[in-house]
Amino acid sequence: MRMPSSSATNLNKPELKHFLKTQDYTRKELEDIFELMGMLKEARRANAVPQLFKGKSVGMIFEQPSTRTRISFETAATILGGHALFLSPKDIHLGAKENLADTGRVISRMCDVIMARVDDHKTVAGLAENSTVPVINGLCDWLHPTQVMADVFTMMEHLPEGKKLDDLTVAFIGDATNVCSSLMFICTKFGIHFKHIGPEKYQAPQTWQDIARENCETYGGRLTVTDDVNEVEDCDILIADSFYWFGQEAEKEERLAAFMPEYVITEEMMAKAGENAIFMHCLPANDQRECTREVMDGPRSIIFDEAENRLTAQMALLVYLTHKDIEQPSEETLAYHQDRIDSLLQRI
Ligand code: CP
């Protein structure tokens, strides 16, 4: 009896595309994903989400803890008719008993998408190099691209009266985090004036600014990097993020001293931005550090819409990255396999 050497339907796809950073996508492609997000969100509201991930699975590698990213991917896969597997380094051999390349190849034979939250960008890039299914960056030391898909979509939902996306001025206050870099890249790609406001030592490095400035030249955005908090004046959106993250605990005191109290988003800072300014935060938030509880719970905070849109973004990404994968089998093909298997089962 001759057996097929592989049953994977997703090997050697010519159109394989990963989602490691938004810079790998044209503005038109990102607009397509936003449009898909809008449709899927409406479908979810109507409890009528098409089963576009049916029978598929996403293997989720988490080197760091997560609330929103884990829940949103897992729920997105389920809502779309598929399945998500939670894989922590405690559960799999990643980098210990098995090298990264082999892990990527193996998961590719069984899952349709890999999502990885990793300490080092090289890990997610290495997985992508060796996988035959799309790899999604669920956060690394440099970038958080799925977060900013949710963020820009949420901005679109909350556009100030009479303004378009490219009329916005968005200020990110604080450390040059992975959310800061990703927002800087996507905002400038959509013609937004993006400001990074933080102490000089913690400002976006020149390499990031070069990428963003190139976007500005192409798409008409603007980039301001400054330590002057007065720059919040007339901004449409103020965004906060943690002042320190995993691996930076030893710098905690130094960092808090550098950022607090000047760069904490307070009611006073919101007032300075303008009476219609909106507050965003990717969460989790350390209230009373990078922002006050009053701002988080205030009438201009859209942080929970932003969190919910993580699910909107993950639904769209799972569909966008896999919809060309597998030809749907014809009735005849389904019947052929059913008959063969039924007749074997009757014999054994
Ligand atoms: N914003 C974000 O990525 O949240 P989690 O760390 O909870 O996934």
Short mmCIF file of C-alpha atoms and ligand atoms in Angstrom, two decimals:
data_model
loop_
_atom_site.label_atom_id
_atom_site.label_comp_id
_atom_site.label_asym_id
_atom_site.label_seq_id
_atom_site.Cartn_x
_atom_site.Cartn_y
_atom_site.Cartn_z
CA MET A 1 0.00 0.00 0.00
CA ARG A 2 1.42 3.40 -0.99
CA MET A 3 0.78 6.21 1.48
CA PRO A 4 0.89 9.95 0.76
CA SER A 5 3.97 11.59 2.29
CA SER A 6 2.07 14.64 3.50
CA SER A 7 -1.56 15.49 4.06
CA ALA A 8 -0.96 19.15 4.83
CA THR A 9 -2.98 21.32 2.48
CA ASN A 10 -0.98 24.42 3.22
CA LEU A 11 2.54 23.52 2.08
CA ASN A 12 4.44 25.68 -0.39
CA LYS A 13 1.71 28.19 -0.91
CA PRO A 14 2.94 30.71 -3.47
CA GLU A 15 1.09 33.56 -1.80
CA LEU A 16 2.25 32.94 1.76
CA LYS A 17 2.20 36.21 3.67
CA HIS A 18 3.06 36.79 7.32
CA PHE A 19 1.91 39.61 9.58
CA LEU A 20 5.10 40.61 11.36
CA LYS A 21 4.81 44.37 10.92
CA THR A 22 2.43 46.77 9.22
CA GLN A 23 5.36 48.16 7.22
CA ASP A 24 5.24 44.92 5.16
CA TYR A 25 1.78 45.96 3.92
CA THR A 26 0.72 48.66 1.51
CA ARG A 27 -1.75 51.24 2.69
CA LYS A 28 -4.33 49.68 0.36
CA GLU A 29 -3.81 46.23 1.89
CA LEU A 30 -4.23 47.66 5.40
CA GLU A 31 -7.37 49.48 4.25
CA ASP A 32 -8.71 46.15 2.97
CA ILE A 33 -8.11 44.60 6.39
CA PHE A 34 -9.86 47.54 8.10
CA GLU A 35 -12.83 47.11 5.78
CA LEU A 36 -12.93 43.41 6.64
CA MET A 37 -12.76 44.31 10.33
CA GLY A 38 -15.81 46.54 9.92
CA MET A 39 -17.82 43.81 8.20
CA LEU A 40 -16.84 41.12 10.69
CA LYS A 41 -17.67 43.41 13.61
CA GLU A 42 -21.12 44.04 12.17
CA ALA A 43 -21.59 40.32 11.55
CA ARG A 44 -20.62 39.57 15.14
CA ARG A 45 -23.09 42.16 16.39
CA ALA A 46 -25.76 40.33 14.41
CA ASN A 47 -24.51 36.98 15.73
CA ALA A 48 -24.01 36.01 12.09
CA VAL A 49 -20.27 35.59 11.58
CA PRO A 50 -19.53 33.51 8.45
CA GLN A 51 -17.54 30.37 9.30
CA LEU A 52 -14.45 31.49 7.39
CA PHE A 53 -11.95 29.67 9.63
CA LYS A 54 -13.96 26.45 9.81
CA GLY A 55 -11.84 23.38 10.45
CA LYS A 56 -8.73 25.53 10.79
CA SER A 57 -6.53 26.16 13.78
CA VAL A 58 -4.12 28.79 15.03
CA GLY A 59 -1.17 27.68 17.16
CA MET A 60 -0.48 30.44 19.69
CA ILE A 61 3.00 30.61 21.22
CA PHE A 62 3.24 32.84 24.29
CA GLU A 63 6.64 33.57 25.82
CA GLN A 64 5.01 36.35 27.88
CA PRO A 65 1.67 36.60 29.69
CA SER A 66 -1.31 38.11 27.92
CA THR A 67 -4.95 38.84 28.60
CA ARG A 68 -6.22 40.62 25.49
CA THR A 69 -4.08 38.99 22.80
CA ARG A 70 -4.74 35.47 24.04
CA ILE A 71 -8.46 35.93 24.59
CA SER A 72 -9.01 37.79 21.32
CA PHE A 73 -7.21 35.24 19.12
CA GLU A 74 -8.81 32.29 20.88
CA THR A 75 -12.27 33.82 20.65
CA ALA A 76 -11.77 34.95 17.05
CA ALA A 77 -10.83 31.43 15.97
CA THR A 78 -13.89 29.98 17.72
CA ILE A 79 -16.34 32.58 16.39
CA LEU A 80 -15.08 31.89 12.85
CA GLY A 81 -15.61 28.13 13.26
CA GLY A 82 -12.00 27.18 14.02
CA HIS A 83 -9.81 26.41 16.98
CA ALA A 84 -6.89 27.97 18.87
CA LEU A 85 -4.12 26.16 20.76
CA PHE A 86 -2.36 27.88 23.66
CA LEU A 87 1.34 26.92 23.63
CA SER A 88 3.61 28.31 26.32
CA PRO A 89 7.34 27.49 26.43
CA LYS A 90 6.50 25.32 29.45
CA ASP A 91 4.32 23.17 27.20
CA ILE A 92 6.39 22.91 24.03
CA HIS A 93 10.08 22.44 23.21
CA LEU A 94 10.61 25.87 21.65
CA GLY A 95 14.30 26.72 21.71
CA ALA A 96 15.07 24.10 24.38
CA LYS A 97 14.81 20.58 23.01
CA GLU A 98 13.88 21.68 19.51
CA ASN A 99 15.18 24.54 17.44
CA LEU A 100 12.94 27.29 16.22
CA ALA A 101 13.04 26.22 12.58
CA ASP A 102 11.82 22.71 13.35
CA THR A 103 9.08 24.02 15.63
CA GLY A 104 7.86 26.30 12.82
CA ARG A 105 7.91 23.47 10.30
CA VAL A 106 6.07 21.08 12.59
CA ILE A 107 3.32 23.52 13.60
CA SER A 108 2.89 24.37 9.90
CA ARG A 109 2.03 20.74 9.16
CA MET A 110 -0.84 20.78 11.63
CA CYS A 111 -2.07 24.34 12.09
CA ASP A 112 -3.14 26.93 9.52
CA VAL A 113 -1.71 29.99 11.28
CA ILE A 114 0.98 30.57 13.91
CA MET A 115 0.63 33.49 16.30
CA ALA A 116 3.64 34.21 18.48
CA ARG A 117 4.20 36.61 21.38
CA VAL A 118 7.92 36.58 21.94
CA ASP A 119 10.68 38.34 23.87
CA ASP A 120 12.83 38.96 20.79
CA HIS A 121 11.75 39.99 17.29
CA LYS A 122 14.28 37.49 15.89
CA THR A 123 12.17 34.64 17.29
CA VAL A 124 9.01 35.58 15.42
CA ALA A 125 11.02 36.42 12.29
CA GLY A 126 12.77 33.03 12.53
CA LEU A 127 9.43 31.26 12.86
CA ALA A 128 8.20 33.06 9.75
CA GLU A 129 11.31 32.09 7.78
CA ASN A 130 10.74 28.44 8.54
CA SER A 131 6.97 28.14 8.50
CA THR A 132 4.77 27.28 5.58
CA VAL A 133 1.74 28.96 7.14
CA PRO A 134 1.24 32.64 7.96
CA VAL A 135 2.97 33.80 11.16
CA ILE A 136 1.43 36.68 13.11
CA ASN A 137 3.50 38.81 15.46
CA GLY A 138 1.48 38.95 18.69
CA LEU A 139 4.04 41.33 20.27
CA CYS A 140 7.82 41.35 20.41
CA ASP A 141 10.43 43.68 21.89
CA TRP A 142 10.14 45.97 18.84
CA LEU A 143 6.56 45.83 17.58
CA HIS A 144 2.92 45.15 18.44
CA PRO A 145 1.24 45.23 15.01
CA THR A 146 -2.06 43.51 15.88
CA GLN A 147 -2.57 46.06 18.66
CA VAL A 148 -2.28 49.02 16.32
CA MET A 149 -4.68 47.49 13.78
CA ALA A 150 -7.24 47.62 16.61
CA ASP A 151 -6.08 51.11 17.59
CA VAL A 152 -6.42 52.72 14.17
CA PHE A 153 -9.78 51.02 13.61
CA THR A 154 -10.95 52.42 16.98
CA MET A 155 -9.73 55.88 15.94
CA MET A 156 -11.85 55.54 12.77
CA GLU A 157 -14.89 54.70 14.90
CA HIS A 158 -14.31 57.77 17.07
CA LEU A 159 -13.25 60.37 14.51
CA PRO A 160 -13.94 63.91 15.75
CA GLU A 161 -16.83 65.64 13.99
CA GLY A 162 -15.84 66.68 10.48
CA LYS A 163 -12.37 65.09 10.58
CA LYS A 164 -10.85 62.31 8.51
CA LEU A 165 -8.12 59.97 9.65
CA ASP A 166 -5.42 62.03 7.98
CA ASP A 167 -6.63 65.19 9.76
CA LEU A 168 -5.75 63.69 13.14
CA THR A 169 -2.91 64.61 15.46
CA VAL A 170 -2.11 61.68 17.73
CA ALA A 171 0.23 62.05 20.71
CA PHE A 172 1.86 59.03 22.31
CA ILE A 173 3.16 60.03 25.74
CA GLY A 174 5.91 58.02 27.42
CA ASP A 175 8.46 55.36 26.63
CA ALA A 176 9.44 54.22 23.12
CA THR A 177 7.58 50.95 23.53
CA ASN A 178 6.62 48.37 20.92
CA VAL A 179 3.20 50.04 20.75
CA CYS A 180 4.88 53.42 20.20
CA SER A 181 6.91 52.11 17.25
CA SER A 182 3.95 50.35 15.66
CA LEU A 183 1.68 53.36 16.09
CA MET A 184 4.37 55.63 14.68
CA PHE A 185 4.61 53.44 11.57
CA ILE A 186 0.90 52.92 10.93
CA CYS A 187 -0.17 56.49 11.78
CA THR A 188 2.36 58.05 9.42
CA LYS A 189 1.30 55.53 6.76
CA PHE A 190 -2.23 56.91 7.06
CA GLY A 191 -1.22 60.57 6.82
CA ILE A 192 -1.66 61.29 10.53
CA HIS A 193 0.52 63.75 12.47
CA PHE A 194 2.13 61.46 15.07
CA LYS A 195 3.90 62.90 18.10
CA HIS A 196 6.10 60.94 20.44
CA ILE A 197 6.38 62.94 23.65
CA GLY A 198 8.81 61.63 26.25
CA PRO A 199 12.11 62.28 28.03
CA GLU A 200 15.05 62.36 25.63
CA LYS A 201 16.58 59.12 26.93
CA TYR A 202 13.37 57.20 26.16
CA GLN A 203 12.47 58.69 22.79
CA ALA A 204 12.02 56.71 19.59
CA PRO A 205 15.43 55.84 18.09
CA GLN A 206 16.56 57.37 14.82
CA THR A 207 15.99 54.12 12.89
CA TRP A 208 12.28 54.19 13.74
CA GLN A 209 12.05 57.88 12.93
CA ASP A 210 13.65 57.25 9.52
CA ILE A 211 10.98 54.65 8.68
CA ALA A 212 8.20 56.98 9.85
CA ARG A 213 9.61 59.98 7.97
CA GLU A 214 9.73 57.94 4.77
CA ASN A 215 6.04 57.14 5.33
CA CYS A 216 5.39 60.87 5.82
CA GLU A 217 7.01 61.67 2.49
CA THR A 218 4.85 59.08 0.73
CA TYR A 219 1.56 59.54 2.56
CA GLY A 220 1.63 63.13 3.84
CA GLY A 221 1.86 62.37 7.56
CA ARG A 222 4.01 64.29 10.04
CA LEU A 223 6.31 63.13 12.80
CA THR A 224 7.26 65.09 15.92
CA VAL A 225 9.57 63.66 18.58
CA THR A 226 9.97 65.89 21.61
CA ASP A 227 10.33 66.00 25.39
CA ASP A 228 7.94 68.97 25.61
CA VAL A 229 4.59 67.93 27.13
CA ASN A 230 3.09 71.24 25.96
CA GLU A 231 3.00 69.54 22.54
CA VAL A 232 -0.24 67.80 23.66
CA GLU A 233 -2.04 71.07 22.91
CA ASP A 234 -4.64 70.65 20.15
CA CYS A 235 -4.01 66.91 19.81
CA ASP A 236 -7.07 64.82 18.97
CA ILE A 237 -5.90 61.68 20.76
CA LEU A 238 -3.57 61.13 23.72
CA ILE A 239 -2.16 57.62 24.15
CA ALA A 240 -0.45 56.16 27.22
CA ASP A 241 1.53 52.95 27.69
CA SER A 242 3.53 51.32 30.49
CA PHE A 243 6.70 53.05 31.65
CA TYR A 244 8.42 49.66 32.03
CA TRP A 245 7.72 46.15 30.73
CA PHE A 246 8.89 42.56 31.30
CA GLY A 247 12.68 42.45 31.46
CA GLN A 248 12.88 46.12 32.56
CA GLU A 249 11.97 45.57 36.22
CA ALA A 250 15.53 46.41 37.33
CA GLU A 251 15.15 49.87 35.73
CA LYS A 252 11.78 50.47 37.35
CA GLU A 253 12.80 53.19 39.82
CA GLU A 254 14.95 55.03 37.27
CA ARG A 255 12.18 54.91 34.70
CA LEU A 256 9.44 56.04 37.07
CA ALA A 257 11.62 58.97 38.13
CA ALA A 258 12.19 59.94 34.49
CA PHE A 259 8.50 59.83 33.52
CA MET A 260 6.63 60.85 36.67
CA PRO A 261 4.92 63.16 37.22
CA GLU A 262 5.60 65.11 34.01
CA TYR A 263 4.48 62.49 31.48
CA VAL A 264 1.49 61.08 33.37
CA ILE A 265 -1.76 61.63 31.47
CA THR A 266 -3.99 63.46 33.92
CA GLU A 267 -7.26 65.37 33.62
CA GLU A 268 -5.16 68.52 33.37
CA MET A 269 -3.18 67.14 30.45
CA MET A 270 -6.41 66.04 28.73
CA ALA A 271 -7.81 69.57 29.21
CA LYS A 272 -4.66 71.02 27.70
CA ALA A 273 -5.10 68.79 24.64
CA GLY A 274 -8.58 70.19 24.13
CA GLU A 275 -12.14 69.59 25.27
CA ASN A 276 -12.75 66.92 22.63
CA ALA A 277 -9.47 65.05 23.02
CA ILE A 278 -9.77 61.27 23.32
CA PHE A 279 -7.77 58.97 25.59
CA MET A 280 -6.44 55.56 24.48
CA HIS A 281 -4.30 52.87 26.12
CA CYS A 282 -3.53 49.38 24.82
CA LEU A 283 -3.83 48.01 28.39
CA PRO A 284 -2.87 46.60 30.82
CA ALA A 285 -2.58 49.97 32.53
CA ASN A 286 -0.86 50.90 35.75
CA ASP A 287 -3.38 53.47 36.88
CA GLN A 288 -1.79 56.31 38.84
CA ARG A 289 1.46 55.77 36.88
CA GLU A 290 1.23 56.48 33.13
CA CYS A 291 -2.35 57.77 33.50
CA THR A 292 -4.81 58.42 36.27
CA ARG A 293 -7.86 56.28 37.04
CA GLU A 294 -10.01 59.38 36.45
CA VAL A 295 -8.76 59.64 32.86
CA MET A 296 -9.17 55.90 32.25
CA ASP A 297 -12.76 55.95 33.52
CA GLY A 298 -13.55 59.42 32.19
CA PRO A 299 -16.01 60.29 29.42
CA ARG A 300 -13.27 60.71 26.81
CA SER A 301 -11.65 57.34 27.40
CA ILE A 302 -12.25 54.75 24.67
CA ILE A 303 -9.95 52.11 26.13
CA PHE A 304 -12.56 49.36 26.32
CA ASP A 305 -13.73 49.91 22.74
CA GLU A 306 -10.04 49.67 21.86
CA ALA A 307 -9.69 46.40 23.82
CA GLU A 308 -12.78 44.89 22.17
CA ASN A 309 -11.39 45.76 18.78
CA ARG A 310 -8.47 43.41 19.44
CA LEU A 311 -11.06 40.70 18.71
CA THR A 312 -12.25 42.58 15.61
CA ALA A 313 -8.67 42.76 14.34
CA GLN A 314 -7.84 39.12 15.07
CA MET A 315 -10.97 37.89 13.25
CA ALA A 316 -9.99 39.89 10.18
CA LEU A 317 -6.34 38.80 10.28
CA LEU A 318 -7.19 35.10 10.55
CA VAL A 319 -9.53 35.40 7.59
CA TYR A 320 -7.31 37.70 5.51
CA LEU A 321 -4.26 35.48 5.88
CA THR A 322 -5.99 32.16 5.16
CA HIS A 323 -8.91 32.79 2.83
CA LYS A 324 -6.95 31.71 -0.26
CA ASP A 325 -5.52 28.62 1.41
CA ILE A 326 -7.71 25.69 0.79
CA GLU A 327 -9.98 24.94 -2.10
CA GLN A 328 -13.33 23.87 -0.77
CA PRO A 329 -13.88 20.20 -1.69
CA SER A 330 -16.69 19.42 -4.11
CA GLU A 331 -19.67 17.28 -3.03
CA GLU A 332 -18.15 14.45 -5.09
CA THR A 333 -14.81 14.67 -3.32
CA LEU A 334 -16.48 14.67 0.07
CA ALA A 335 -18.64 11.68 -0.92
CA TYR A 336 -15.62 9.79 -2.32
CA HIS A 337 -13.71 10.05 0.94
CA GLN A 338 -16.75 9.35 3.08
CA ASP A 339 -17.50 6.16 1.07
CA ARG A 340 -13.93 4.88 1.24
CA ILE A 341 -13.67 5.45 4.98
CA ASP A 342 -17.16 4.00 5.63
CA SER A 343 -16.36 0.85 3.70
CA LEU A 344 -13.08 0.36 5.60
CA LEU A 345 -14.84 0.89 8.91
CA GLN A 346 -17.38 -1.78 7.99
CA ARG A 347 -14.52 -4.23 7.33
CA ILE A 348 -12.47 -3.62 10.46
N1 CP B 1 -2.48 45.09 24.83
C1 CP B 1 -2.10 43.82 24.97
O1 CP B 1 -1.36 43.24 24.16
O2 CP B 1 -2.65 43.19 26.05
P1 CP B 1 -2.19 41.78 26.59
O3 CP B 1 -0.75 41.90 27.05
O4 CP B 1 -3.13 41.49 27.74
O5 CP B 1 -2.31 40.78 25.49
#
